[in-house]
mmCIF file of C-alpha atoms and ligand atoms in Angstrom:
data_model
loop_
_atom_site.group_PDB
_atom_site.id
_atom_site.type_symbol
_atom_site.label_atom_id
_atom_site.label_comp_id
_atom_site.label_asym_id
_atom_site.label_seq_id
_atom_site.Cartn_x
_atom_site.Cartn_y
_atom_site.Cartn_z
ATOM 1 C CA MET A 1093 11.044 -3.101 35.058
ATOM 2 C CA VAL A 1094 12.537 -4.449 31.848
ATOM 3 C CA TYR A 1095 11.169 -2.553 28.859
ATOM 4 C CA LEU A 1096 10.607 -4.819 25.853
ATOM 5 C CA ASP A 1097 8.107 -2.707 23.892
ATOM 6 C CA HIS A 1098 10.284 -0.460 21.730
ATOM 7 C CA ASN A 1099 7.988 -0.724 18.705
ATOM 8 C CA ALA A 1100 5.332 1.091 20.772
ATOM 9 C CA THR A 1101 7.731 3.846 21.724
ATOM 10 C CA THR A 1102 11.327 4.370 22.804
ATOM 11 C CA PRO A 1103 12.707 6.364 25.719
ATOM 12 C CA LEU A 1104 14.125 9.766 24.858
ATOM 13 C CA GLY A 1105 17.889 9.461 24.251
ATOM 14 C CA PRO A 1106 19.961 11.470 26.765
ATOM 15 C CA ILE A 1107 21.885 13.240 23.947
ATOM 16 C CA VAL A 1108 18.578 13.977 22.229
ATOM 17 C CA LEU A 1109 17.233 15.556 25.409
ATOM 18 C CA GLU A 1110 20.387 17.690 25.748
ATOM 19 C CA ALA A 1111 19.964 18.879 22.159
ATOM 20 C CA MET A 1112 16.335 19.832 22.831
ATOM 21 C CA LEU A 1113 16.731 21.634 26.158
ATOM 22 C CA PRO A 1114 17.984 25.014 24.848
ATOM 23 C CA TYR A 1115 14.911 25.167 22.572
ATOM 24 C CA LEU A 1116 12.622 24.567 25.536
ATOM 25 C CA ARG A 1117 14.433 27.255 27.533
ATOM 26 C CA GLN A 1118 16.201 30.296 26.097
ATOM 27 C CA HIS A 1119 15.804 29.622 22.350
ATOM 28 C CA PHE A 1120 12.035 29.688 22.451
ATOM 29 C CA GLY A 1121 11.514 31.799 19.315
ATOM 30 C CA ASN A 1122 8.967 31.115 16.619
ATOM 31 C CA ALA A 1123 10.890 29.659 13.662
ATOM 32 C CA ALA A 1124 8.872 31.888 11.309
ATOM 33 C CA SER A 1125 9.792 35.180 13.074
ATOM 34 C CA ARG A 1126 12.284 37.530 11.433
ATOM 35 C CA HIS A 1127 14.172 38.622 14.575
ATOM 36 C CA GLU A 1128 17.155 36.948 16.233
ATOM 37 C CA PHE A 1129 14.985 34.647 18.386
ATOM 38 C CA GLY A 1130 13.171 33.415 15.315
ATOM 39 C CA THR A 1131 16.320 33.082 13.227
ATOM 40 C CA LEU A 1132 17.966 30.900 15.861
ATOM 41 C CA ALA A 1133 14.939 28.620 16.027
ATOM 42 C CA GLY A 1134 14.616 28.604 12.234
ATOM 43 C CA LYS A 1135 18.255 27.602 11.768
ATOM 44 C CA ALA A 1136 17.850 24.752 14.243
ATOM 45 C CA VAL A 1137 14.823 23.509 12.298
ATOM 46 C CA GLU A 1138 16.795 23.612 9.043
ATOM 47 C CA ARG A 1139 19.683 21.676 10.614
ATOM 48 C CA ALA A 1140 17.196 19.068 11.816
ATOM 49 C CA ARG A 1141 15.656 18.951 8.339
ATOM 50 C CA GLU A 1142 19.098 18.099 6.941
ATOM 51 C CA SER A 1143 19.635 15.357 9.528
ATOM 52 C CA VAL A 1144 16.240 13.775 8.863
ATOM 53 C CA ALA A 1145 16.784 13.965 5.090
ATOM 54 C CA GLN A 1146 20.260 12.455 5.397
ATOM 55 C CA ALA A 1147 18.945 9.566 7.489
ATOM 56 C CA VAL A 1148 16.801 8.428 4.545
ATOM 57 C CA ASN A 1149 19.031 9.702 1.709
ATOM 58 C CA ALA A 1150 16.598 12.413 0.601
ATOM 59 C CA GLN A 1151 16.954 16.167 0.043
ATOM 60 C CA PRO A 1152 16.139 18.551 2.925
ATOM 61 C CA THR A 1153 13.556 20.277 0.706
ATOM 62 C CA GLN A 1154 11.646 16.999 0.547
ATOM 63 C CA VAL A 1155 11.041 16.929 4.317
ATOM 64 C CA ILE A 1156 7.659 18.164 5.541
ATOM 65 C CA PHE A 1157 7.561 18.125 9.321
ATOM 66 C CA THR A 1158 4.390 16.793 10.933
ATOM 67 C CA SER A 1159 3.220 15.894 14.424
ATOM 68 C CA GLY A 1160 4.199 12.245 13.867
ATOM 69 C CA GLY A 1161 3.643 9.158 11.771
ATOM 70 C CA THR A 1162 -0.140 9.282 12.062
ATOM 71 C CA GLU A 1163 -0.294 12.775 10.608
ATOM 72 C CA ALA A 1164 2.237 11.963 7.877
ATOM 73 C CA ASN A 1165 0.168 8.960 6.735
ATOM 74 C CA ASN A 1166 -3.126 10.887 6.911
ATOM 75 C CA PHE A 1167 -1.549 13.807 5.078
ATOM 76 C CA PHE A 1168 -0.365 11.674 2.183
ATOM 77 C CA ILE A 1169 -3.627 9.762 1.760
ATOM 78 C CA LYS A 1170 -6.067 12.633 2.279
ATOM 79 C CA GLY A 1171 -3.774 14.985 0.378
ATOM 80 C CA MET A 1172 -3.870 12.580 -2.577
ATOM 81 C CA ALA A 1173 -7.664 12.529 -2.488
ATOM 82 C CA GLU A 1174 -7.785 16.352 -2.427
ATOM 83 C CA SER A 1175 -5.177 16.800 -5.126
ATOM 84 C CA PHE A 1176 -5.999 14.090 -7.650
ATOM 85 C CA ARG A 1177 -9.040 12.721 -9.455
ATOM 86 C CA SER A 1178 -10.649 9.727 -7.730
ATOM 87 C CA ALA A 1179 -9.121 6.424 -8.783
ATOM 88 C CA GLN A 1180 -8.084 3.235 -7.090
ATOM 89 C CA ALA A 1181 -6.029 3.186 -3.883
ATOM 90 C CA VAL A 1182 -4.064 -0.008 -3.351
ATOM 91 C CA ILE A 1183 -2.912 -0.850 0.168
ATOM 92 C CA SER A 1184 -1.773 -3.932 2.032
ATOM 93 C CA PRO A 1185 -4.118 -5.509 4.603
ATOM 94 C CA ILE A 1186 -1.443 -5.232 7.299
ATOM 95 C CA GLU A 1187 -1.074 -1.449 7.337
ATOM 96 C CA HIS A 1188 -1.174 0.494 10.578
ATOM 97 C CA PRO A 1189 -4.681 1.873 11.341
ATOM 98 C CA CYS A 1190 -3.441 5.374 10.479
ATOM 99 C CA VAL A 1191 -3.049 4.219 6.858
ATOM 100 C CA MET A 1192 -5.931 1.753 6.830
ATOM 101 C CA LYS A 1193 -8.616 4.116 8.133
ATOM 102 C CA PRO A 1194 -7.897 7.173 5.965
ATOM 103 C CA ALA A 1195 -7.574 4.844 2.946
ATOM 104 C CA GLU A 1196 -10.944 3.235 3.716
ATOM 105 C CA GLY A 1197 -12.350 6.740 4.142
ATOM 106 C CA LEU A 1198 -11.535 7.458 0.484
ATOM 107 C CA GLU A 1199 -14.443 5.250 -0.570
ATOM 108 C CA LYS A 1200 -16.812 8.050 0.477
ATOM 109 C CA ARG A 1201 -15.022 10.289 -2.031
ATOM 110 C CA GLY A 1202 -15.570 7.875 -4.906
ATOM 111 C CA TRP A 1203 -12.249 6.051 -4.660
ATOM 112 C CA LYS A 1204 -12.027 2.296 -4.907
ATOM 113 C CA VAL A 1205 -9.896 0.739 -2.170
ATOM 114 C CA ARG A 1206 -8.157 -2.519 -3.017
ATOM 115 C CA LYS A 1207 -6.401 -4.519 -0.298
ATOM 116 C CA LEU A 1208 -3.686 -6.853 -1.511
ATOM 117 C CA ARG A 1209 -3.184 -10.428 -0.408
ATOM 118 C CA VAL A 1210 -0.231 -11.274 1.810
ATOM 119 C CA ASP A 1211 1.369 -14.696 2.218
ATOM 120 C CA GLY A 1212 1.625 -16.679 5.454
ATOM 121 C CA GLU A 1213 4.673 -14.642 6.488
ATOM 122 C CA GLY A 1214 2.900 -11.331 5.854
ATOM 123 C CA ARG A 1215 4.647 -10.427 2.590
ATOM 124 C CA VAL A 1216 2.652 -8.691 -0.133
ATOM 125 C CA ASP A 1217 1.667 -11.014 -2.974
ATOM 126 C CA MET A 1218 3.365 -9.521 -6.039
ATOM 127 C CA VAL A 1219 1.067 -11.342 -8.472
ATOM 128 C CA ASP A 1220 -1.936 -9.791 -6.734
ATOM 129 C CA LEU A 1221 -0.259 -6.366 -6.903
ATOM 130 C CA ASP A 1222 0.312 -6.782 -10.608
ATOM 131 C CA ALA A 1223 -3.330 -7.795 -11.129
ATOM 132 C CA ALA A 1224 -4.620 -4.907 -8.975
ATOM 133 C CA LEU A 1225 -2.670 -2.356 -10.985
ATOM 134 C CA TYR A 1226 -4.516 -3.169 -14.205
ATOM 135 C CA GLU A 1227 -7.130 -0.738 -12.857
ATOM 136 C CA PRO A 1228 -6.169 2.949 -13.038
ATOM 137 C CA THR A 1229 -4.521 3.540 -9.667
ATOM 138 C CA GLY A 1230 -3.855 6.816 -7.889
ATOM 139 C CA PHE A 1231 -1.481 5.438 -5.331
ATOM 140 C CA VAL A 1232 -0.147 2.328 -3.644
ATOM 141 C CA SER A 1233 0.692 2.405 0.071
ATOM 142 C CA VAL A 1234 2.672 -0.473 1.564
ATOM 143 C CA MET A 1235 4.598 -0.221 4.807
ATOM 144 C CA LEU A 1236 8.332 -0.898 4.826
ATOM 145 C CA ALA A 1237 8.297 -2.870 8.087
ATOM 146 C CA ASN A 1238 5.324 -4.113 10.048
ATOM 147 C CA ASN A 1239 4.893 -2.900 13.623
ATOM 148 C CA GLU A 1240 3.609 -6.253 14.896
ATOM 149 C CA THR A 1241 5.670 -8.876 13.074
ATOM 150 C CA GLY A 1242 8.634 -6.716 11.976
ATOM 151 C CA VAL A 1243 8.330 -8.282 8.499
ATOM 152 C CA ILE A 1244 9.999 -6.173 5.808
ATOM 153 C CA GLN A 1245 8.378 -5.663 2.389
ATOM 154 C CA ASN A 1246 10.264 -5.565 -0.889
ATOM 155 C CA ILE A 1247 9.368 -1.923 -1.524
ATOM 156 C CA ALA A 1248 11.853 -1.456 -4.386
ATOM 157 C CA GLU A 1249 10.173 -4.323 -6.257
ATOM 158 C CA ILE A 1250 6.714 -2.919 -5.493
ATOM 159 C CA ALA A 1251 7.964 0.454 -6.793
ATOM 160 C CA LYS A 1252 8.947 -1.086 -10.137
ATOM 161 C CA THR A 1253 5.440 -2.458 -10.659
ATOM 162 C CA ALA A 1254 3.712 0.696 -9.391
ATOM 163 C CA ARG A 1255 5.825 3.028 -11.537
ATOM 164 C CA ALA A 1256 5.290 0.891 -14.620
ATOM 165 C CA ARG A 1257 1.556 1.599 -14.190
ATOM 166 C CA GLN A 1258 1.949 5.298 -13.349
ATOM 167 C CA ALA A 1259 0.817 4.840 -9.746
ATOM 168 C CA LEU A 1260 2.448 6.817 -6.946
ATOM 169 C CA LEU A 1261 3.983 4.776 -4.143
ATOM 170 C CA HIS A 1262 3.925 5.699 -0.467
ATOM 171 C CA THR A 1263 5.623 3.715 2.270
ATOM 172 C CA ASP A 1264 5.149 3.965 6.012
ATOM 173 C CA ALA A 1265 8.748 3.622 7.217
ATOM 174 C CA VAL A 1266 7.960 4.514 10.852
ATOM 175 C CA GLN A 1267 9.091 1.143 12.218
ATOM 176 C CA ALA A 1268 12.028 0.707 9.844
ATOM 177 C CA LEU A 1269 13.883 3.939 10.592
ATOM 178 C CA GLY A 1270 16.828 3.354 12.927
ATOM 179 C CA LYS A 1271 16.508 -0.433 12.674
ATOM 180 C CA ILE A 1272 17.439 -1.127 9.042
ATOM 181 C CA PRO A 1273 18.872 1.109 6.286
ATOM 182 C CA VAL A 1274 16.092 3.252 4.790
ATOM 183 C CA ASP A 1275 16.919 4.907 1.473
ATOM 184 C CA PHE A 1276 14.234 7.026 -0.183
ATOM 185 C CA HIS A 1277 16.012 6.836 -3.555
ATOM 186 C CA LYS A 1278 16.883 3.154 -3.551
ATOM 187 C CA LEU A 1279 13.363 2.250 -2.462
ATOM 188 C CA ASN A 1280 12.221 4.426 -5.376
ATOM 189 C CA VAL A 1281 9.089 5.670 -3.576
ATOM 190 C CA HIS A 1282 7.245 8.968 -4.021
ATOM 191 C CA ALA A 1283 6.469 9.475 -0.352
ATOM 192 C CA MET A 1284 7.567 8.091 2.995
ATOM 193 C CA SER A 1285 6.305 8.580 6.566
ATOM 194 C CA LEU A 1286 8.599 8.804 9.588
ATOM 195 C CA SER A 1287 8.149 9.304 13.331
ATOM 196 C CA ALA A 1288 10.632 10.568 15.947
ATOM 197 C CA HIS A 1289 9.491 8.660 19.018
ATOM 198 C CA LYS A 1290 10.322 5.256 17.561
ATOM 199 C CA VAL A 1291 14.008 6.248 17.233
ATOM 200 C CA TYR A 1292 14.713 7.620 20.732
ATOM 201 C CA GLY A 1293 13.336 11.023 19.748
ATOM 202 C CA PRO A 1294 10.413 12.898 21.314
ATOM 203 C CA LYS A 1295 6.737 12.113 20.827
ATOM 204 C CA GLY A 1296 4.847 14.525 18.605
ATOM 205 C CA ALA A 1297 7.321 14.927 15.725
ATOM 206 C CA GLY A 1298 7.487 13.166 12.395
ATOM 207 C CA ALA A 1299 7.791 13.861 8.709
ATOM 208 C CA LEU A 1300 6.430 13.105 5.301
ATOM 209 C CA ILE A 1301 9.281 12.834 2.800
ATOM 210 C CA LEU A 1302 7.810 13.779 -0.545
ATOM 211 C CA ASP A 1303 8.976 13.625 -4.149
ATOM 212 C CA LYS A 1304 9.670 17.242 -5.189
ATOM 213 C CA ARG A 1305 7.361 17.004 -8.193
ATOM 214 C CA ILE A 1306 4.331 16.289 -6.015
ATOM 215 C CA GLU A 1307 2.258 19.021 -4.392
ATOM 216 C CA LEU A 1308 -0.290 17.788 -1.891
ATOM 217 C CA LYS A 1309 -3.197 19.876 -0.619
ATOM 218 C CA ALA A 1310 -2.610 20.665 3.038
ATOM 219 C CA LEU A 1311 -4.546 18.915 5.799
ATOM 220 C CA LEU A 1312 -3.945 21.948 7.979
ATOM 221 C CA ALA A 1313 -4.407 25.311 6.311
ATOM 222 C CA GLY A 1314 -3.130 28.499 7.899
ATOM 223 C CA GLY A 1315 0.083 30.504 7.858
ATOM 224 C CA GLY A 1316 1.628 28.517 5.002
ATOM 225 C CA HIS A 1317 4.424 26.782 6.884
ATOM 226 C CA GLU A 1318 6.298 23.869 5.314
ATOM 227 C CA ARG A 1319 5.895 25.208 1.760
ATOM 228 C CA GLY A 1320 2.188 25.689 2.353
ATOM 229 C CA MET A 1321 1.633 21.974 2.843
ATOM 230 C CA ARG A 1322 1.465 21.928 6.651
ATOM 231 C CA SER A 1323 0.545 25.085 8.465
ATOM 232 C CA GLY A 1324 1.068 25.522 12.179
ATOM 233 C CA THR A 1325 3.880 26.984 14.286
ATOM 234 C CA LEU A 1326 6.715 24.483 14.155
ATOM 235 C CA ASN A 1327 7.361 22.414 17.280
ATOM 236 C CA VAL A 1328 11.007 23.492 17.375
ATOM 237 C CA PRO A 1329 12.248 21.459 20.397
ATOM 238 C CA ALA A 1330 10.631 18.262 19.102
ATOM 239 C CA ILE A 1331 11.963 18.821 15.573
ATOM 240 C CA VAL A 1332 15.459 19.478 16.961
ATOM 241 C CA GLY A 1333 15.129 16.234 18.938
ATOM 242 C CA PHE A 1334 13.985 14.371 15.824
ATOM 243 C CA GLY A 1335 17.082 15.600 13.953
ATOM 244 C CA ALA A 1336 19.420 14.613 16.786
ATOM 245 C CA ALA A 1337 17.750 11.207 17.098
ATOM 246 C CA CYS A 1338 18.209 10.600 13.358
ATOM 247 C CA GLU A 1339 21.912 11.491 13.532
ATOM 248 C CA LEU A 1340 22.480 9.130 16.456
ATOM 249 C CA ALA A 1341 20.475 6.334 14.850
ATOM 250 C CA MET A 1342 22.568 6.533 11.686
ATOM 251 C CA LYS A 1343 25.870 6.413 13.568
ATOM 252 C CA ASP A 1344 24.788 3.343 15.440
ATOM 253 C CA LEU A 1345 22.708 1.552 12.807
ATOM 254 C CA GLU A 1346 24.841 -1.473 11.925
ATOM 255 C CA ALA A 1347 26.220 -2.191 15.389
ATOM 256 C CA SER A 1348 22.788 -1.785 16.938
ATOM 257 C CA ALA A 1349 21.145 -4.075 14.357
ATOM 258 C CA ARG A 1350 23.740 -6.797 14.985
ATOM 259 C CA ARG A 1351 23.282 -6.538 18.748
ATOM 260 C CA MET A 1352 19.473 -6.615 18.488
ATOM 261 C CA GLN A 1353 19.555 -9.622 16.213
ATOM 262 C CA ALA A 1354 21.841 -11.586 18.552
ATOM 263 C CA LEU A 1355 19.473 -10.858 21.452
ATOM 264 C CA ARG A 1356 16.450 -11.710 19.342
ATOM 265 C CA ASP A 1357 17.995 -15.028 18.293
ATOM 266 C CA GLN A 1358 18.690 -15.840 21.945
ATOM 267 C CA LEU A 1359 15.084 -14.948 22.789
ATOM 268 C CA GLU A 1360 13.634 -17.025 19.969
ATOM 269 C CA ARG A 1361 15.703 -20.111 20.820
ATOM 270 C CA GLY A 1362 14.184 -19.914 24.309
ATOM 271 C CA LEU A 1363 10.686 -19.253 22.985
ATOM 272 C CA ARG A 1364 10.838 -22.295 20.704
ATOM 273 C CA GLU A 1365 11.957 -24.433 23.653
ATOM 274 C CA LEU A 1366 8.843 -23.253 25.481
ATOM 275 C CA GLY A 1367 6.717 -24.412 22.554
ATOM 276 C CA ALA A 1368 5.906 -20.983 21.146
ATOM 277 C CA VAL A 1369 4.867 -20.408 17.524
ATOM 278 C CA LEU A 1370 6.750 -17.522 15.891
ATOM 279 C CA PHE A 1371 5.011 -15.306 13.329
ATOM 280 C CA GLY A 1372 6.775 -14.097 10.188
ATOM 281 C CA ALA A 1373 9.969 -15.866 11.239
ATOM 282 C CA ASN A 1374 10.726 -17.138 7.739
ATOM 283 C CA ALA A 1375 10.649 -13.681 6.200
ATOM 284 C CA GLU A 1376 13.186 -10.878 6.322
ATOM 285 C CA ARG A 1377 12.354 -9.045 9.556
ATOM 286 C CA LEU A 1378 13.435 -6.125 11.698
ATOM 287 C CA PRO A 1379 16.276 -7.313 13.924
ATOM 288 C CA ASN A 1380 14.543 -6.241 17.149
ATOM 289 C CA THR A 1381 11.059 -7.730 16.772
ATOM 290 C CA SER A 1382 9.677 -11.079 17.830
ATOM 291 C CA TYR A 1383 5.993 -11.945 17.613
ATOM 292 C CA PHE A 1384 4.837 -15.233 19.067
ATOM 293 C CA ALA A 1385 2.023 -17.213 20.683
ATOM 294 C CA VAL A 1386 1.797 -20.154 23.018
ATOM 295 C CA ALA A 1387 -1.160 -22.409 22.192
ATOM 296 C CA GLY A 1388 -4.046 -22.100 24.605
ATOM 297 C CA VAL A 1389 -2.740 -18.990 26.399
ATOM 298 C CA ALA A 1390 -4.316 -15.587 25.708
ATOM 299 C CA GLY A 1391 -1.845 -12.872 24.726
ATOM 300 C CA GLU A 1392 -3.597 -10.373 27.004
ATOM 301 C CA THR A 1393 -3.158 -12.709 29.982
ATOM 302 C CA LEU A 1394 0.538 -13.096 29.262
ATOM 303 C CA VAL A 1395 1.007 -9.328 28.980
ATOM 304 C CA VAL A 1396 -0.685 -8.747 32.347
ATOM 305 C CA GLU A 1397 1.148 -11.582 34.125
ATOM 306 C CA LEU A 1398 4.533 -10.575 32.700
ATOM 307 C CA ASP A 1399 3.885 -6.967 33.694
ATOM 308 C CA LYS A 1400 3.369 -8.104 37.293
ATOM 309 C CA LEU A 1401 6.810 -9.728 37.145
ATOM 310 C CA GLY A 1402 8.410 -6.572 35.744
ATOM 311 C CA PHE A 1403 8.456 -7.157 31.983
ATOM 312 C CA ALA A 1404 6.752 -4.731 29.596
ATOM 313 C CA VAL A 1405 5.629 -6.439 26.374
ATOM 314 C CA ALA A 1406 2.667 -5.935 24.024
ATOM 315 C CA SER A 1407 -0.126 -8.178 22.896
ATOM 316 C CA GLY A 1408 -0.171 -6.513 19.463
ATOM 317 C CA ALA A 1409 0.189 -2.957 18.177
ATOM 318 C CA ALA A 1410 0.063 -0.476 21.083
ATOM 319 C CA CYS A 1411 -2.428 1.650 19.201
ATOM 320 C CA SER A 1412 -4.851 -1.226 18.858
ATOM 321 C CA SER A 1413 -4.352 -2.768 22.295
ATOM 322 C CA MET A 1414 -7.594 -1.086 23.434
ATOM 323 C CA LYS A 1415 -9.497 -3.034 20.820
ATOM 324 C CA GLN A 1416 -10.895 -6.469 21.407
ATOM 325 C CA GLY A 1417 -10.312 -9.260 18.959
ATOM 326 C CA ALA A 1418 -7.378 -10.845 17.241
ATOM 327 C CA SER A 1419 -4.768 -8.955 15.270
ATOM 328 C CA GLU A 1420 -5.822 -7.992 11.753
ATOM 329 C CA VAL A 1421 -2.242 -8.508 10.654
ATOM 330 C CA LEU A 1422 -2.302 -12.151 11.764
ATOM 331 C CA SER A 1423 -5.750 -12.620 10.295
ATOM 332 C CA ALA A 1424 -4.458 -11.370 6.903
ATOM 333 C CA MET A 1425 -1.617 -13.895 7.277
ATOM 334 C CA ASN A 1426 -4.264 -16.620 7.683
ATOM 335 C CA VAL A 1427 -3.205 -17.442 11.241
ATOM 336 C CA PRO A 1428 -6.131 -19.283 12.870
ATOM 337 C CA ALA A 1429 -7.973 -17.070 15.388
ATOM 338 C CA GLU A 1430 -7.303 -19.448 18.298
ATOM 339 C CA ILE A 1431 -3.553 -19.054 17.773
ATOM 340 C CA ALA A 1432 -3.697 -15.331 16.938
ATOM 341 C CA GLN A 1433 -5.439 -14.551 20.239
ATOM 342 C CA GLY A 1434 -2.246 -15.684 21.967
ATOM 343 C CA ALA A 1435 -0.012 -13.185 20.151
ATOM 344 C CA VAL A 1436 2.614 -11.375 22.184
ATOM 345 C CA ARG A 1437 5.177 -8.956 20.777
ATOM 346 C CA VAL A 1438 8.629 -8.424 22.227
ATOM 347 C CA SER A 1439 10.448 -5.475 20.652
ATOM 348 C CA LEU A 1440 14.002 -4.931 21.811
ATOM 349 C CA GLY A 1441 15.917 -1.695 22.185
ATOM 350 C CA LYS A 1442 19.270 -0.182 23.073
ATOM 351 C CA SER A 1443 19.082 -0.809 26.819
ATOM 352 C CA ASN A 1444 18.279 -4.528 26.627
ATOM 353 C CA THR A 1445 20.888 -7.112 27.596
ATOM 354 C CA LYS A 1446 21.416 -10.875 27.465
ATOM 355 C CA GLU A 1447 20.452 -10.968 31.155
ATOM 356 C CA ASP A 1448 17.135 -9.267 30.357
ATOM 357 C CA ILE A 1449 16.391 -11.990 27.830
ATOM 358 C CA ASN A 1450 17.322 -14.791 30.250
ATOM 359 C CA GLU A 1451 15.185 -13.263 32.982
ATOM 360 C CA PHE A 1452 12.314 -12.730 30.586
ATOM 361 C CA LEU A 1453 12.423 -16.355 29.446
ATOM 362 C CA ASN A 1454 12.491 -17.546 33.072
ATOM 363 C CA ALA A 1455 9.521 -15.320 33.915
ATOM 364 C CA LEU A 1456 7.603 -16.551 30.874
ATOM 365 C CA LYS A 1457 8.337 -20.163 31.785
ATOM 366 C CA ALA A 1458 7.042 -19.584 35.316
ATOM 367 C CA VAL A 1459 3.881 -17.813 34.085
ATOM 368 C CA LEU A 1460 3.151 -20.567 31.562
ATOM 369 C CA ALA A 1461 3.656 -23.294 34.144
ATOM 370 C CA ARG A 1462 1.279 -21.536 36.558
ATOM 371 C CA LEU A 1463 -1.375 -20.935 33.887
ATOM 372 C CA GLN A 1464 -1.105 -24.529 32.716
ATOM 373 C CA ARG A 1465 -1.529 -25.768 36.336
ATOM 374 C CA LEU A 1466 -4.614 -23.564 36.707
ATOM 375 C CA THR A 1467 -6.074 -24.873 33.458
ATOM 376 C CA ALA A 1468 -5.394 -28.458 34.563
ATOM 377 C CA MET A 1469 -7.294 -27.807 37.820
ATOM 378 C CA THR A 1470 -10.345 -26.397 36.064
ATOM 379 C CA VAL A 1471 -10.782 -29.209 33.519
HETATM 380 C C1 LIG B 2143 3.867 1.387 11.365
HETATM 381 C C2 LIG B 2143 3.421 2.600 12.111
HETATM 382 N N1 LIG B 2143 2.957 3.661 11.445
HETATM 383 C C3 LIG B 2143 2.552 4.773 12.058
HETATM 384 C C4 LIG B 2143 2.567 4.880 13.429
HETATM 385 C C5 LIG B 2143 2.080 6.120 14.072
HETATM 386 O O1 LIG B 2143 3.128 6.996 14.404
HETATM 387 P P1 LIG B 2143 2.928 8.121 15.515
HETATM 388 O O2 LIG B 2143 2.845 7.422 16.832
HETATM 389 O O3 LIG B 2143 4.146 8.993 15.386
HETATM 390 O O4 LIG B 2143 1.699 8.857 15.178
HETATM 391 C C6 LIG B 2143 3.018 3.795 14.184
HETATM 392 C C7 LIG B 2143 3.005 3.860 15.663
HETATM 393 O O5 LIG B 2143 2.732 2.900 16.348
HETATM 394 C C8 LIG B 2143 3.469 2.633 13.513
HETATM 395 O O6 LIG B 2143 3.919 1.563 14.179
#
């Protein structure tokens, strides 16, 4: 099998696994305990906190560990609603469901939810943002990089507008971490969500990086862990793995991005030759992500047929692949439904090679030829 779905999840890095193993075996202590077992675990958590903070140029005290990106996003949005008076929440229409749904849920608490327009490449319309912020706004949440298209938003520019109107800015940087430089300070945000399993770390660990001046009401109340903002015994092995994954990702960032982009360019030359339409290709994008459609061929069909030939790709976001219907991201980009239903995402990772791309393109060509023959027979 050739794995081409790294935006859904990545395999655990071998060095990451090695770093985690002692905390699954002998160093099993509760990081909150006062004895030697606890101290050892606690120190490992603090080292990981430093590594995660360093990866996004933040302070360790700004890192609140969570169970992943979903919890970090829910924590910020629901925490805002608990901690601040109801106002307007401004989001983009291409957010991951774990931002979209909690934000929509705020309406029941008297908040107004405003979704911004995006252009045909999936970039937030800055004029619309400016207009939206004339209403008193509690927070703006715009993702740094989109999980489907890989399109990168100009968060620093959005921050300028949001700060000028006293709105807090949150960014979901889950897909950006490890693929492009992510700098909490340069982006000038108040909060940022991260997830370990997208950067060769374990599933079930993530973080909300939070401006020190902001206190959010906890989603999970209990023993007062993570400065009282996220109770629950810390998942020490996963947090250690998250820290190790961040360190490795930072060492390798530039070289890996260059390699991914060269492979992606090779892939996209081949895709264009096969007549595919590429989404978001004129915008700044993650170097590993390619989102395309071939007219008249359903994305789901391609995913199934390519899987049979040994290639793992996605027909949209993994989390929404259970849902029927075209991608909401493409719909917000005004892609006609008949083209959007053909969307397939290839997201490259460390293990992929030029040969993988050649073989993938050959497999795709064969699948398309067969499907087109079948269609010709039935009309
Ligand atoms: C943009 C984005 N945000 C959040 C998440 C959720 O992260 P997690 O799987 O750690 O809950 C994902 C995962 O697909 C994602 O792509």
